[in-house]
Amino acid sequence: MEELKRAVAKEALKFIEDDMVVGLGTGSTTAYFIEYLGKLIMEEELEDVYGVPTSYQARLLALEYGVPVVNLDEVDAIDIAVDGADEVDPYLNLIKGRGAALTMEKIIEYRAGTFLVLVDESKLVERLGQKMPVPIEVIPAAWRAIAEELEVFNATAELRMASKKDGPVVTENGNFILDARFHRIDDPLDLEIELNNIPGVVENGIFADIADIVLVGTREGVKRMER
């Protein structure tokens, strides 16, 4: 599986040109992309390329591999954003947020001229929610009330707990993550909007109608899906 991730990360480099501002996503596949991007910059095969990170992880990796970093408020536009996904349906709707960076990811990727998604074939699903819950970033004081509100959507929600610290996962924005499992997601865009209308919800991990290109690592090579 790691080889498939590396293959799509290398393929993504073909979309990067001189003088680009690149949104840098969060996760294991995007980590390979940042590594390879830094190598091209250091070898001067790319010039004047700047990265806008979606998380501390992406920022630290960019600094480690020599990708110049700028903040979102320092750029007028983002040419392309490159990120992974936890699920991709046939219409290129996504579930993202396993790395708990969904809010900044969505801000940057909605703003990008092109949103390029990197996944391996295990992430392809017929319908969103088949394998993964929908992460929802919530104000800490409201998490229990929001979990109860999600029952209206026939969803069960669990507060995401940290693995190497006591207590819940805390996002870079100081919030909690609820992982919500829905019985069925028929209209991802409608559900994305409805979830964000719940008071106390900061953002949710449904990325509907946003991905432009998805590169899929398969055992037969990298395949390309477009909207």
PDB file of N, CA and C in Angstrom, residues 19-91:
ATOM      1  N   ASP A  19       6.452  29.095 -10.062  1.00  0.00           N
ATOM      2  CA  ASP A  19       5.646  30.255  -9.648  1.00  0.00           C
ATOM      3  C   ASP A  19       4.258  29.869  -9.140  1.00  0.00           C
ATOM      4  N   MET A  20       4.111  28.658  -8.618  1.00  0.00           N
ATOM      5  CA  MET A  20       2.811  28.219  -8.099  1.00  0.00           C
ATOM      6  C   MET A  20       2.757  28.351  -6.582  1.00  0.00           C
ATOM      7  N   VAL A  21       1.563  28.641  -6.091  1.00  0.00           N
ATOM      8  CA  VAL A  21       1.256  28.522  -4.674  1.00  0.00           C
ATOM      9  C   VAL A  21       0.459  27.228  -4.506  1.00  0.00           C
ATOM     10  N   VAL A  22       0.951  26.338  -3.653  1.00  0.00           N
ATOM     11  CA  VAL A  22       0.407  24.987  -3.539  1.00  0.00           C
ATOM     12  C   VAL A  22      -0.143  24.755  -2.135  1.00  0.00           C
ATOM     13  N   GLY A  23      -1.408  24.378  -2.034  1.00  0.00           N
ATOM     14  CA  GLY A  23      -1.966  23.967  -0.758  1.00  0.00           C
ATOM     15  C   GLY A  23      -1.435  22.597  -0.394  1.00  0.00           C
ATOM     16  N   LEU A  24      -0.884  22.462   0.795  1.00  0.00           N
ATOM     17  CA  LEU A  24      -0.259  21.212   1.233  1.00  0.00           C
ATOM     18  C   LEU A  24      -1.171  20.502   2.226  1.00  0.00           C
ATOM     19  N   GLY A  25      -1.693  19.367   1.824  1.00  0.00           N
ATOM     20  CA  GLY A  25      -2.631  18.637   2.652  1.00  0.00           C
ATOM     21  C   GLY A  25      -1.961  17.876   3.778  1.00  0.00           C
ATOM     22  N   THR A  26      -2.794  17.166   4.530  1.00  0.00           N
ATOM     23  CA  THR A  26      -2.364  16.446   5.713  1.00  0.00           C
ATOM     24  C   THR A  26      -2.598  14.952   5.521  1.00  0.00           C
ATOM     25  N   GLY A  27      -1.642  14.130   5.976  1.00  0.00           N
ATOM     26  CA  GLY A  27      -1.828  12.695   5.892  1.00  0.00           C
ATOM     27  C   GLY A  27      -0.624  11.997   5.285  1.00  0.00           C
ATOM     28  N   SER A  28      -0.686  10.666   5.270  1.00  0.00           N
ATOM     29  CA  SER A  28       0.473   9.875   4.872  1.00  0.00           C
ATOM     30  C   SER A  28       0.798   9.996   3.388  1.00  0.00           C
ATOM     31  N   THR A  29      -0.211  10.018   2.534  1.00  0.00           N
ATOM     32  CA  THR A  29       0.058  10.125   1.100  1.00  0.00           C
ATOM     33  C   THR A  29       0.587  11.502   0.752  1.00  0.00           C
ATOM     34  N   THR A  30      -0.015  12.538   1.323  1.00  0.00           N
ATOM     35  CA  THR A  30       0.450  13.894   1.054  1.00  0.00           C
ATOM     36  C   THR A  30       1.843  14.119   1.626  1.00  0.00           C
ATOM     37  N   ALA A  31       2.196  13.397   2.671  1.00  0.00           N
ATOM     38  CA  ALA A  31       3.543  13.512   3.224  1.00  0.00           C
ATOM     39  C   ALA A  31       4.585  13.116   2.189  1.00  0.00           C
ATOM     40  N   TYR A  32       4.304  12.073   1.428  1.00  0.00           N
ATOM     41  CA  TYR A  32       5.223  11.684   0.353  1.00  0.00           C
ATOM     42  C   TYR A  32       5.303  12.785  -0.706  1.00  0.00           C
ATOM     43  N   PHE A  33       4.161  13.382  -1.032  1.00  0.00           N
ATOM     44  CA  PHE A  33       4.149  14.462  -2.028  1.00  0.00           C
ATOM     45  C   PHE A  33       5.019  15.627  -1.555  1.00  0.00           C
ATOM     46  N   ILE A  34       4.889  16.017  -0.311  1.00  0.00           N
ATOM     47  CA  ILE A  34       5.683  17.130   0.219  1.00  0.00           C
ATOM     48  C   ILE A  34       7.171  16.778   0.163  1.00  0.00           C
ATOM     49  N   GLU A  35       7.501  15.547   0.489  1.00  0.00           N
ATOM     50  CA  GLU A  35       8.895  15.104   0.416  1.00  0.00           C
ATOM     51  C   GLU A  35       9.444  15.226  -1.002  1.00  0.00           C
ATOM     52  N   TYR A  36       8.689  14.726  -1.984  1.00  0.00           N
ATOM     53  CA  TYR A  36       9.150  14.762  -3.374  1.00  0.00           C
ATOM     54  C   TYR A  36       9.177  16.189  -3.914  1.00  0.00           C
ATOM     55  N   LEU A  37       8.198  16.993  -3.498  1.00  0.00           N
ATOM     56  CA  LEU A  37       8.172  18.387  -3.928  1.00  0.00           C
ATOM     57  C   LEU A  37       9.407  19.118  -3.412  1.00  0.00           C
ATOM     58  N   GLY A  38       9.750  18.894  -2.166  1.00  0.00           N
ATOM     59  CA  GLY A  38      10.927  19.517  -1.594  1.00  0.00           C
ATOM     60  C   GLY A  38      12.196  19.128  -2.329  1.00  0.00           C
ATOM     61  N   LYS A  39      12.273  17.886  -2.760  1.00  0.00           N
ATOM     62  CA  LYS A  39      13.453  17.432  -3.494  1.00  0.00           C
ATOM     63  C   LYS A  39      13.601  18.179  -4.808  1.00  0.00           C
ATOM     64  N   LEU A  40      12.485  18.366  -5.534  1.00  0.00           N
ATOM     65  CA  LEU A  40      12.541  19.103  -6.796  1.00  0.00           C
ATOM     66  C   LEU A  40      12.943  20.559  -6.579  1.00  0.00           C
ATOM     67  N   ILE A  41      12.446  21.145  -5.505  1.00  0.00           N
ATOM     68  CA  ILE A  41      12.797  22.536  -5.202  1.00  0.00           C
ATOM     69  C   ILE A  41      14.274  22.656  -4.842  1.00  0.00           C
ATOM     70  N   MET A  42      14.752  21.740  -4.018  1.00  0.00           N
ATOM     71  CA  MET A  42      16.150  21.783  -3.604  1.00  0.00           C
ATOM     72  C   MET A  42      17.090  21.546  -4.780  1.00  0.00           C
ATOM     73  N   GLU A  43      16.665  20.742  -5.744  1.00  0.00           N
ATOM     74  CA  GLU A  43      17.483  20.460  -6.938  1.00  0.00           C
ATOM     75  C   GLU A  43      17.274  21.505  -8.024  1.00  0.00           C
ATOM     76  N   GLU A  44      16.463  22.526  -7.709  1.00  0.00           N
ATOM     77  CA  GLU A  44      16.192  23.650  -8.607  1.00  0.00           C
ATOM     78  C   GLU A  44      15.504  23.226  -9.904  1.00  0.00           C
ATOM     79  N   GLU A  45      14.743  22.135  -9.825  1.00  0.00           N
ATOM     80  CA  GLU A  45      13.903  21.743 -10.962  1.00  0.00           C
ATOM     81  C   GLU A  45      12.575  22.498 -10.936  1.00  0.00           C
ATOM     82  N   LEU A  46      12.257  23.085  -9.801  1.00  0.00           N
ATOM     83  CA  LEU A  46      11.111  23.975  -9.657  1.00  0.00           C
ATOM     84  C   LEU A  46      11.575  25.247  -8.971  1.00  0.00           C
ATOM     85  N   GLU A  47      11.046  26.380  -9.423  1.00  0.00           N
ATOM     86  CA  GLU A  47      11.440  27.659  -8.844  1.00  0.00           C
ATOM     87  C   GLU A  47      10.214  28.452  -8.403  1.00  0.00           C
ATOM     88  N   ASP A  48      10.395  29.208  -7.342  1.00  0.00           N
ATOM     89  CA  ASP A  48       9.358  30.105  -6.834  1.00  0.00           C
ATOM     90  C   ASP A  48       8.041  29.377  -6.561  1.00  0.00           C
ATOM     91  N   VAL A  49       8.153  28.209  -5.951  1.00  0.00           N
ATOM     92  CA  VAL A  49       6.983  27.449  -5.514  1.00  0.00           C
ATOM     93  C   VAL A  49       6.864  27.601  -4.003  1.00  0.00           C
ATOM     94  N   TYR A  50       5.653  27.928  -3.544  1.00  0.00           N
ATOM     95  CA  TYR A  50       5.411  28.139  -2.123  1.00  0.00           C
ATOM     96  C   TYR A  50       4.252  27.261  -1.668  1.00  0.00           C
ATOM     97  N   GLY A  51       4.368  26.755  -0.453  1.00  0.00           N
ATOM     98  CA  GLY A  51       3.325  25.906   0.087  1.00  0.00           C
ATOM     99  C   GLY A  51       2.514  26.594   1.166  1.00  0.00           C
ATOM    100  N   VAL A  52       1.202  26.367   1.135  1.00  0.00           N
ATOM    101  CA  VAL A  52       0.307  26.834   2.203  1.00  0.00           C
ATOM    102  C   VAL A  52      -0.164  25.591   2.958  1.00  0.00           C
ATOM    103  N   PRO A  53       0.348  25.331   4.142  1.00  0.00           N
ATOM    104  CA  PRO A  53       0.024  24.093   4.857  1.00  0.00           C
ATOM    105  C   PRO A  53      -1.368  24.112   5.475  1.00  0.00           C
ATOM    106  N   THR A  54      -1.961  22.935   5.548  1.00  0.00           N
ATOM    107  CA  THR A  54      -3.281  22.791   6.156  1.00  0.00           C
ATOM    108  C   THR A  54      -3.205  22.376   7.623  1.00  0.00           C
ATOM    109  N   SER A  55      -2.000  22.120   8.127  1.00  0.00           N
ATOM    110  CA  SER A  55      -1.860  21.636   9.502  1.00  0.00           C
ATOM    111  C   SER A  55      -0.422  21.831   9.964  1.00  0.00           C
ATOM    112  N   TYR A  56      -0.195  21.633  11.259  1.00  0.00           N
ATOM    113  CA  TYR A  56       1.171  21.653  11.769  1.00  0.00           C
ATOM    114  C   TYR A  56       1.991  20.530  11.144  1.00  0.00           C
ATOM    115  N   GLN A  57       1.366  19.371  10.941  1.00  0.00           N
ATOM    116  CA  GLN A  57       2.095  18.265  10.317  1.00  0.00           C
ATOM    117  C   GLN A  57       2.617  18.671   8.951  1.00  0.00           C
ATOM    118  N   ALA A  58       1.743  19.255   8.122  1.00  0.00           N
ATOM    119  CA  ALA A  58       2.148  19.674   6.782  1.00  0.00           C
ATOM    120  C   ALA A  58       3.212  20.761   6.851  1.00  0.00           C
ATOM    121  N   ARG A  59       3.069  21.681   7.791  1.00  0.00           N
ATOM    122  CA  ARG A  59       4.054  22.757   7.934  1.00  0.00           C
ATOM    123  C   ARG A  59       5.425  22.195   8.315  1.00  0.00           C
ATOM    124  N   LEU A  60       5.462  21.300   9.295  1.00  0.00           N
ATOM    125  CA  LEU A  60       6.727  20.731   9.738  1.00  0.00           C
ATOM    126  C   LEU A  60       7.401  19.923   8.643  1.00  0.00           C
ATOM    127  N   LEU A  61       6.606  19.153   7.890  1.00  0.00           N
ATOM    128  CA  LEU A  61       7.165  18.379   6.783  1.00  0.00           C
ATOM    129  C   LEU A  61       7.729  19.302   5.706  1.00  0.00           C
ATOM    130  N   ALA A  62       6.996  20.373   5.398  1.00  0.00           N
ATOM    131  CA  ALA A  62       7.464  21.315   4.384  1.00  0.00           C
ATOM    132  C   ALA A  62       8.797  21.933   4.802  1.00  0.00           C
ATOM    133  N   LEU A  63       8.895  22.343   6.047  1.00  0.00           N
ATOM    134  CA  LEU A  63      10.141  22.923   6.529  1.00  0.00           C
ATOM    135  C   LEU A  63      11.271  21.896   6.514  1.00  0.00           C
ATOM    136  N   GLU A  64      10.934  20.664   6.858  1.00  0.00           N
ATOM    137  CA  GLU A  64      11.950  19.606   6.880  1.00  0.00           C
ATOM    138  C   GLU A  64      12.517  19.332   5.487  1.00  0.00           C
ATOM    139  N   TYR A  65      11.627  19.358   4.478  1.00  0.00           N
ATOM    140  CA  TYR A  65      12.051  18.988   3.128  1.00  0.00           C
ATOM    141  C   TYR A  65      12.368  20.184   2.228  1.00  0.00           C
ATOM    142  N   GLY A  66      12.363  21.374   2.777  1.00  0.00           N
ATOM    143  CA  GLY A  66      12.800  22.529   2.015  1.00  0.00           C
ATOM    144  C   GLY A  66      11.766  23.184   1.133  1.00  0.00           C
ATOM    145  N   VAL A  67      10.487  23.005   1.458  1.00  0.00           N
ATOM    146  CA  VAL A  67       9.420  23.692   0.717  1.00  0.00           C
ATOM    147  C   VAL A  67       9.137  25.020   1.414  1.00  0.00           C
ATOM    148  N   PRO A  68       9.335  26.156   0.754  1.00  0.00           N
ATOM    149  CA  PRO A  68       9.040  27.446   1.381  1.00  0.00           C
ATOM    150  C   PRO A  68       7.563  27.535   1.775  1.00  0.00           C
ATOM    151  N   VAL A  69       7.313  28.009   2.973  1.00  0.00           N
ATOM    152  CA  VAL A  69       5.960  28.038   3.529  1.00  0.00           C
ATOM    153  C   VAL A  69       5.472  29.473   3.657  1.00  0.00           C
ATOM    154  N   VAL A  70       4.210  29.685   3.293  1.00  0.00           N
ATOM    155  CA  VAL A  70       3.552  30.973   3.510  1.00  0.00           C
ATOM    156  C   VAL A  70       2.202  30.712   4.169  1.00  0.00           C
ATOM    157  N   ASN A  71       1.686  31.707   4.853  1.00  0.00           N
ATOM    158  CA  ASN A  71       0.381  31.596   5.488  1.00  0.00           C
ATOM    159  C   ASN A  71      -0.722  31.929   4.490  1.00  0.00           C
ATOM    160  N   LEU A  72      -1.911  31.462   4.786  1.00  0.00           N
ATOM    161  CA  LEU A  72      -3.049  31.682   3.903  1.00  0.00           C
ATOM    162  C   LEU A  72      -3.290  33.165   3.656  1.00  0.00           C
ATOM    163  N   ASP A  73      -3.149  33.986   4.690  1.00  0.00           N
ATOM    164  CA  ASP A  73      -3.443  35.412   4.529  1.00  0.00           C
ATOM    165  C   ASP A  73      -2.317  36.184   3.836  1.00  0.00           C
ATOM    166  N   GLU A  74      -1.263  35.472   3.431  1.00  0.00           N
ATOM    167  CA  GLU A  74      -0.153  36.115   2.728  1.00  0.00           C
ATOM    168  C   GLU A  74      -0.233  35.941   1.209  1.00  0.00           C
ATOM    169  N   VAL A  75      -1.217  35.193   0.735  1.00  0.00           N
ATOM    170  CA  VAL A  75      -1.313  34.923  -0.701  1.00  0.00           C
ATOM    171  C   VAL A  75      -2.642  35.449  -1.239  1.00  0.00           C
ATOM    172  N   ASP A  76      -2.614  35.860  -2.504  1.00  0.00           N
ATOM    173  CA  ASP A  76      -3.837  36.317  -3.157  1.00  0.00           C
ATOM    174  C   ASP A  76      -4.651  35.159  -3.722  1.00  0.00           C
ATOM    175  N   ALA A  77      -3.966  34.073  -4.071  1.00  0.00           N
ATOM    176  CA  ALA A  77      -4.651  32.922  -4.662  1.00  0.00           C
ATOM    177  C   ALA A  77      -3.819  31.671  -4.432  1.00  0.00           C
ATOM    178  N   ILE A  78      -4.483  30.520  -4.460  1.00  0.00           N
ATOM    179  CA  ILE A  78      -3.823  29.222  -4.383  1.00  0.00           C
ATOM    180  C   ILE A  78      -4.040  28.536  -5.726  1.00  0.00           C
ATOM    181  N   ASP A  79      -2.954  28.212  -6.404  1.00  0.00           N
ATOM    182  CA  ASP A  79      -3.072  27.635  -7.742  1.00  0.00           C
ATOM    183  C   ASP A  79      -3.604  26.211  -7.711  1.00  0.00           C
ATOM    184  N   ILE A  80      -3.081  25.412  -6.793  1.00  0.00           N
ATOM    185  CA  ILE A  80      -3.493  24.013  -6.698  1.00  0.00           C
ATOM    186  C   ILE A  80      -3.341  23.564  -5.253  1.00  0.00           C
ATOM    187  N   ALA A  81      -4.265  22.744  -4.805  1.00  0.00           N
ATOM    188  CA  ALA A  81      -4.158  22.116  -3.490  1.00  0.00           C
ATOM    189  C   ALA A  81      -4.055  20.614  -3.695  1.00  0.00           C
ATOM    190  N   VAL A  82      -3.162  19.990  -2.951  1.00  0.00           N
ATOM    191  CA  VAL A  82      -2.927  18.549  -3.072  1.00  0.00           C
ATOM    192  C   VAL A  82      -3.163  17.914  -1.714  1.00  0.00           C
ATOM    193  N   ASP A  83      -4.053  16.935  -1.668  1.00  0.00           N
ATOM    194  CA  ASP A  83      -4.398  16.326  -0.384  1.00  0.00           C
ATOM    195  C   ASP A  83      -4.917  14.915  -0.613  1.00  0.00           C
ATOM    196  N   GLY A  84      -5.016  14.161   0.453  1.00  0.00           N
ATOM    197  CA  GLY A  84      -5.578  12.823   0.395  1.00  0.00           C
ATOM    198  C   GLY A  84      -7.051  12.834   0.738  1.00  0.00           C
ATOM    199  N   ALA A  85      -7.629  11.640   0.893  1.00  0.00           N
ATOM    200  CA  ALA A  85      -9.033  11.495   1.282  1.00  0.00           C
ATOM    201  C   ALA A  85      -9.207  10.138   1.939  1.00  0.00           C
ATOM    202  N   ASP A  86     -10.215  10.036   2.784  1.00  0.00           N
ATOM    203  CA  ASP A  86     -10.518   8.777   3.458  1.00  0.00           C
ATOM    204  C   ASP A  86     -11.492   7.933   2.645  1.00  0.00           C
ATOM    205  N   GLU A  87     -12.361   8.594   1.877  1.00  0.00           N
ATOM    206  CA  GLU A  87     -13.262   7.903   0.950  1.00  0.00           C
ATOM    207  C   GLU A  87     -13.485   8.781  -0.272  1.00  0.00           C
ATOM    208  N   VAL A  88     -13.653   8.140  -1.430  1.00  0.00           N
ATOM    209  CA  VAL A  88     -13.986   8.838  -2.673  1.00  0.00           C
ATOM    210  C   VAL A  88     -15.100   8.060  -3.363  1.00  0.00           C
ATOM    211  N   ASP A  89     -16.222   8.735  -3.678  1.00  0.00           N
ATOM    212  CA  ASP A  89     -17.301   8.039  -4.385  1.00  0.00           C
ATOM    213  C   ASP A  89     -17.159   8.260  -5.896  1.00  0.00           C
ATOM    214  N   PRO A  90     -17.996   7.624  -6.718  1.00  0.00           N
ATOM    215  CA  PRO A  90     -17.845   7.742  -8.176  1.00  0.00           C
ATOM    216  C   PRO A  90     -18.013   9.158  -8.712  1.00  0.00           C
ATOM    217  N   TYR A  91     -18.622  10.047  -7.929  1.00  0.00           N
ATOM    218  CA  TYR A  91     -18.836  11.437  -8.355  1.00  0.00           C
ATOM    219  C   TYR A  91     -17.768  12.369  -7.782  1.00  0.00           C
TER     220      TYR A  91
END
